[in-house]
Short mmCIF file of C-alpha atoms in Angstrom, two decimals:
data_model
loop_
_atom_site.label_atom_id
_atom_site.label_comp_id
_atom_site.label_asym_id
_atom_site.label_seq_id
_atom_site.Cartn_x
_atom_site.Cartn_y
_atom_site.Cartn_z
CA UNK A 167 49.03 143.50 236.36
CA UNK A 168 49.75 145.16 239.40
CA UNK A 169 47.44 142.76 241.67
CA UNK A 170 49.29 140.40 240.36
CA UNK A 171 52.40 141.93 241.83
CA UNK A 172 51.10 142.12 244.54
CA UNK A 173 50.13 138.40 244.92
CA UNK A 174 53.56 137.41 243.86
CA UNK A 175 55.35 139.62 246.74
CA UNK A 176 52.89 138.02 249.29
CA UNK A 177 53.92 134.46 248.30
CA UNK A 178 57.32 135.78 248.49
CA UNK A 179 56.71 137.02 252.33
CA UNK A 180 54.49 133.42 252.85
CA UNK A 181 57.59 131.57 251.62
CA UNK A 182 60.24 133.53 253.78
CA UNK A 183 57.98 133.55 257.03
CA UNK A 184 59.46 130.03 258.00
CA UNK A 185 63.35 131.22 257.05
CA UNK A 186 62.86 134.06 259.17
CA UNK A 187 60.74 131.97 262.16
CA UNK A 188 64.59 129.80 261.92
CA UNK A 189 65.86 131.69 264.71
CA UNK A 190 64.99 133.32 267.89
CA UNK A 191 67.11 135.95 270.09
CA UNK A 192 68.19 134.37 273.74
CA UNK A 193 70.36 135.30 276.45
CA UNK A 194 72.94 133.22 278.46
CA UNK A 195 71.79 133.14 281.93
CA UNK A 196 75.27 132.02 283.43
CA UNK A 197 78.61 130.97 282.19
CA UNK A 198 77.87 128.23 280.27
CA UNK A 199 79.32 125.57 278.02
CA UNK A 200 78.46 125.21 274.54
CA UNK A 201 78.90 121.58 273.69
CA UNK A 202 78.94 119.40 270.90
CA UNK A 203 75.93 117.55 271.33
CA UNK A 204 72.83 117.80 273.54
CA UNK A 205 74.46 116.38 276.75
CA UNK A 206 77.05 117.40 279.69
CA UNK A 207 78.67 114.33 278.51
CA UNK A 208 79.44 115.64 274.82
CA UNK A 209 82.90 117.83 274.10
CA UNK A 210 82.28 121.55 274.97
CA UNK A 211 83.41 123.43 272.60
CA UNK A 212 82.99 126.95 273.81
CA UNK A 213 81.83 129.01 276.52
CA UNK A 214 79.64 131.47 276.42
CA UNK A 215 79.56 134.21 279.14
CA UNK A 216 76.58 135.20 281.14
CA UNK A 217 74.47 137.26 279.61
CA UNK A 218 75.86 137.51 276.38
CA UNK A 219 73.27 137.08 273.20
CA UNK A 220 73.23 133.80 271.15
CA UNK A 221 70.88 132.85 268.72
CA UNK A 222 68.74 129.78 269.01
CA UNK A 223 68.48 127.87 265.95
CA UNK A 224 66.24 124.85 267.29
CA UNK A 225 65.12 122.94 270.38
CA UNK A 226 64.99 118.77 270.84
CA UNK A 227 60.97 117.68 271.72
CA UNK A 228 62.42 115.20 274.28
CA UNK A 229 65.03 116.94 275.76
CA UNK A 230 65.34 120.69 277.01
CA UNK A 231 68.42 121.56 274.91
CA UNK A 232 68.45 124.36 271.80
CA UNK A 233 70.90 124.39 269.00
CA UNK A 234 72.60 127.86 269.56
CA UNK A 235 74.57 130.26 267.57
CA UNK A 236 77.49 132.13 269.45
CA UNK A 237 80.26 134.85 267.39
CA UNK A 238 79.71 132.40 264.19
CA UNK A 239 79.89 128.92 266.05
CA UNK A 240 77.09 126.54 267.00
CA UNK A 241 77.04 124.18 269.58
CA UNK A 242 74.37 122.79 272.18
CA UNK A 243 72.82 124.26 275.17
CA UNK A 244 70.82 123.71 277.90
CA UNK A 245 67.65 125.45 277.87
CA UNK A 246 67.60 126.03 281.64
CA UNK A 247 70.82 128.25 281.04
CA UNK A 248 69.00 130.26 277.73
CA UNK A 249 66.15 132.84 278.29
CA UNK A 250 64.09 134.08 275.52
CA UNK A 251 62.15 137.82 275.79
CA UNK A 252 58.22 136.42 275.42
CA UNK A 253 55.48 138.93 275.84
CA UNK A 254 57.60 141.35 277.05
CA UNK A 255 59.47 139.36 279.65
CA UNK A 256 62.14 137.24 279.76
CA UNK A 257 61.31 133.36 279.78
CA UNK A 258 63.58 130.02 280.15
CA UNK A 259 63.38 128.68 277.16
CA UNK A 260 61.12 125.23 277.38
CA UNK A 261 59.04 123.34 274.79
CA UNK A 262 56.24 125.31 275.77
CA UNK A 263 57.78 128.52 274.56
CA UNK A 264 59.42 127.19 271.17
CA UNK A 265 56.45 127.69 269.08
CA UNK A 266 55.13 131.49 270.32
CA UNK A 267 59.24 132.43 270.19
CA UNK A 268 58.99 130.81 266.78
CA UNK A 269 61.93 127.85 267.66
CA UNK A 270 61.40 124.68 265.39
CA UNK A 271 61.70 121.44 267.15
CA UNK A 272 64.89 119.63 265.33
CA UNK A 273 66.61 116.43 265.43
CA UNK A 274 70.23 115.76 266.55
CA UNK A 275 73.04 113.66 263.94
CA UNK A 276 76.46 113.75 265.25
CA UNK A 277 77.43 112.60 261.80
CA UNK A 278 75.44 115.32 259.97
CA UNK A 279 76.20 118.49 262.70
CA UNK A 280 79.67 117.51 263.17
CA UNK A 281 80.34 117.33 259.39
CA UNK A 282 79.23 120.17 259.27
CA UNK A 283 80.93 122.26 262.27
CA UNK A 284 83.58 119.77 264.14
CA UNK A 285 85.31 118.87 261.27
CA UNK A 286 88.95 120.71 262.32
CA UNK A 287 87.98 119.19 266.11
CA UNK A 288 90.42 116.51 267.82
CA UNK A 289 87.30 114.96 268.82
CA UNK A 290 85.96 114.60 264.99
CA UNK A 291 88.27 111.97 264.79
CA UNK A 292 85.71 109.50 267.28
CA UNK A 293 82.92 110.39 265.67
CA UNK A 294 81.72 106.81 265.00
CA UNK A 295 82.11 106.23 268.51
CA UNK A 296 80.15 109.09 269.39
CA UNK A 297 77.42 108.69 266.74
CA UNK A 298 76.41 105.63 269.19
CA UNK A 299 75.97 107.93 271.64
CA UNK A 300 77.75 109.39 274.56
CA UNK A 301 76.55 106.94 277.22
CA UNK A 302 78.38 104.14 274.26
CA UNK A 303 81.20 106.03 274.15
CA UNK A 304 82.07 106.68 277.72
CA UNK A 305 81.08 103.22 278.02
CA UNK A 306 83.50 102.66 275.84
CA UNK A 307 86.05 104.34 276.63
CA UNK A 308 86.05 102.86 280.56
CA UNK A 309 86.46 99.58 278.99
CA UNK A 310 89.47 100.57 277.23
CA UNK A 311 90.36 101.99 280.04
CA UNK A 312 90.39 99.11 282.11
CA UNK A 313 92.33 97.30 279.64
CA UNK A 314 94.92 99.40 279.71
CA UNK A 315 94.61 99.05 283.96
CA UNK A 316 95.01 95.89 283.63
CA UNK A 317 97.63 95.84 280.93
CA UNK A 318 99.45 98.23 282.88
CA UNK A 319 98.90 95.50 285.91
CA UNK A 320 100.30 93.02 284.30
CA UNK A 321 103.26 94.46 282.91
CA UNK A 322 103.98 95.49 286.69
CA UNK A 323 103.82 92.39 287.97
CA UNK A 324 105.79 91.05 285.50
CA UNK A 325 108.48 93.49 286.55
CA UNK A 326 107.76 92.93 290.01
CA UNK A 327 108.34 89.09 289.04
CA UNK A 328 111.62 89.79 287.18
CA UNK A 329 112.75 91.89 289.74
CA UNK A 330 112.31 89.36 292.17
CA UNK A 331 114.00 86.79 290.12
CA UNK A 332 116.88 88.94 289.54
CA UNK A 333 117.11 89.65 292.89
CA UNK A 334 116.58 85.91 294.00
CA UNK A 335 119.90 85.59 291.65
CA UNK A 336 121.85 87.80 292.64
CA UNK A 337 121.36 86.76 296.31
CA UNK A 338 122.32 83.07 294.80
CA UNK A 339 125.25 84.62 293.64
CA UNK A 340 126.44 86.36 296.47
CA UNK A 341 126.06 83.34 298.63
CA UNK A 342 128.00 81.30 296.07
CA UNK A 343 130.49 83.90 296.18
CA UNK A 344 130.46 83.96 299.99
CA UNK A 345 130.74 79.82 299.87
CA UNK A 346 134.17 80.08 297.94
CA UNK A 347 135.26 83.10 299.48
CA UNK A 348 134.91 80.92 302.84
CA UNK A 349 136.44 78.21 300.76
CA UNK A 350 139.71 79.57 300.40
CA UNK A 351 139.85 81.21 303.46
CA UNK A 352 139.94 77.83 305.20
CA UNK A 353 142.04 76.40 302.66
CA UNK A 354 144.38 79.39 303.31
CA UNK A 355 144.37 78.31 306.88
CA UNK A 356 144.75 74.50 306.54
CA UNK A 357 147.69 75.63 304.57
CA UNK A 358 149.13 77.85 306.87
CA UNK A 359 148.74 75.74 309.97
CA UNK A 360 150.19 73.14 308.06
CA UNK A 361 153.21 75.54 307.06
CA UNK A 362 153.11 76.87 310.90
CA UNK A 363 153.61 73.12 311.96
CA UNK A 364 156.42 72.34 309.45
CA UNK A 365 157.99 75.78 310.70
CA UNK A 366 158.10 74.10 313.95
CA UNK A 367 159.13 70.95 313.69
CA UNK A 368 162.57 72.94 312.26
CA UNK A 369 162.73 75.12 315.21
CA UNK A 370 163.13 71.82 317.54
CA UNK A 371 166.90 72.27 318.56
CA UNK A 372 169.29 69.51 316.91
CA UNK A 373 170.29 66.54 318.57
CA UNK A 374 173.77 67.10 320.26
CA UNK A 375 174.77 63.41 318.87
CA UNK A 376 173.88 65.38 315.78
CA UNK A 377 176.99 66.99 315.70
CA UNK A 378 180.25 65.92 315.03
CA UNK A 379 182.35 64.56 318.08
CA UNK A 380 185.63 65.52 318.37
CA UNK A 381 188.02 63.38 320.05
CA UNK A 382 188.20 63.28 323.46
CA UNK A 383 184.77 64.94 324.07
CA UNK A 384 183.02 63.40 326.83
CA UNK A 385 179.71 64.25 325.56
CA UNK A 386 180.50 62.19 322.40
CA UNK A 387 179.98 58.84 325.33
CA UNK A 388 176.54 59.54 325.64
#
């Protein structure tokens, strides 16, 4: 009875070796961000401090980035940034350290991680956008971007165009206004020469045969 204790605690230790060879202790070698995904290009979603302890949950096989653990959050780091104590000494972490430091080579799901851990993230909204990748969704995201340059382009040159008509119109206007202005000034002074001339011809002095004669006036001969 008791070896077979025994032989059940030793399964017990077999079948917890690989829980416990989950994780392994590393240190931030600078100030670093820890990102959503394994890429600069991914949303950082913390930073963690130089020097301060994180625990490394996994490591990519085609790309030097660990899955890292950081005051209760996870997120993605580079490995050139994380150092591992191996034999005594500190190491970068690299794929030839991840099995002696006990790291297990993972895979990366933006729709499994971030359901996981992004799920109260801004960025969790996009996620089908980023689950193409980040190269897609920069991609992306310049070509909305241009659209909305050239959206933006045309709406101001569509203003510039209005603008220019009203503008154009107003100038119309003003002329038109000048033409009738000048209109009436000349009509004014057709009019006025014509009342300056009548003005005259009453100003000639009257005819003295005009007048009544009297009799006996010797002017009354003429």
């Amino acid at each position: 009875m008791k070896n077979l204790f025994v032989k059940i605690a030793a399964a017990g230790v077999l079948m917890l070796a690989p829980a416990i060879a989950q994780a392994a202790e590393g240190y931030s070698t600078a100030n670093v961000n820890m990102r959503a995904g394994p890429s600069t290009r991914y949303p950082a979603v913390a930073v963690i401090p130089a020097g301060s302890s994180v625990e490394i949950r996994g490591c990519l096989s085609d790309v030097n980035w660990c899955d890292v653990e950081f005051y209760g959050g996870r997120g993605w780091v580079s490995g050139q940034y994380v150092q591992a104590l191996y034999q005594q000494r500190r190491v970068y972490v690299g794929p030839q350290y991840y099995r002696p430091l006990g790291i297990p080579m993972i895979r990366f799901s933006v729709d499994n991680y971030w359901d996981r851990y992004y799920r109260n993230r801004d960025f969790y909204r996009e996620r089908d956008r980023w689950s193409r990748g980040p190269d897609y969704y920069y991609r992306d995201r310049d070509n909305r971007d241009r659209d909305r340059d050239r959206d933006n382009r045309d709406r101001d040159r569509n203003w510039r165009e209005r603008d220019r008509d009203r503008d154009r119109d107003w100038r119309d206007d003003n002329q038109r206004g000048d033409r009738q202005r000048g209109d009436r000034q000349r009509g004014d002074l057709q009019r006025g020469d014509r009342q300056g001339d009548d003005r005259r011809g009453d100003d000639r002095r009257p005819d003295r045969r005009d007048f009544d004669c009297r009799p006996g006036d010797p002017s009354c001969d003429e």
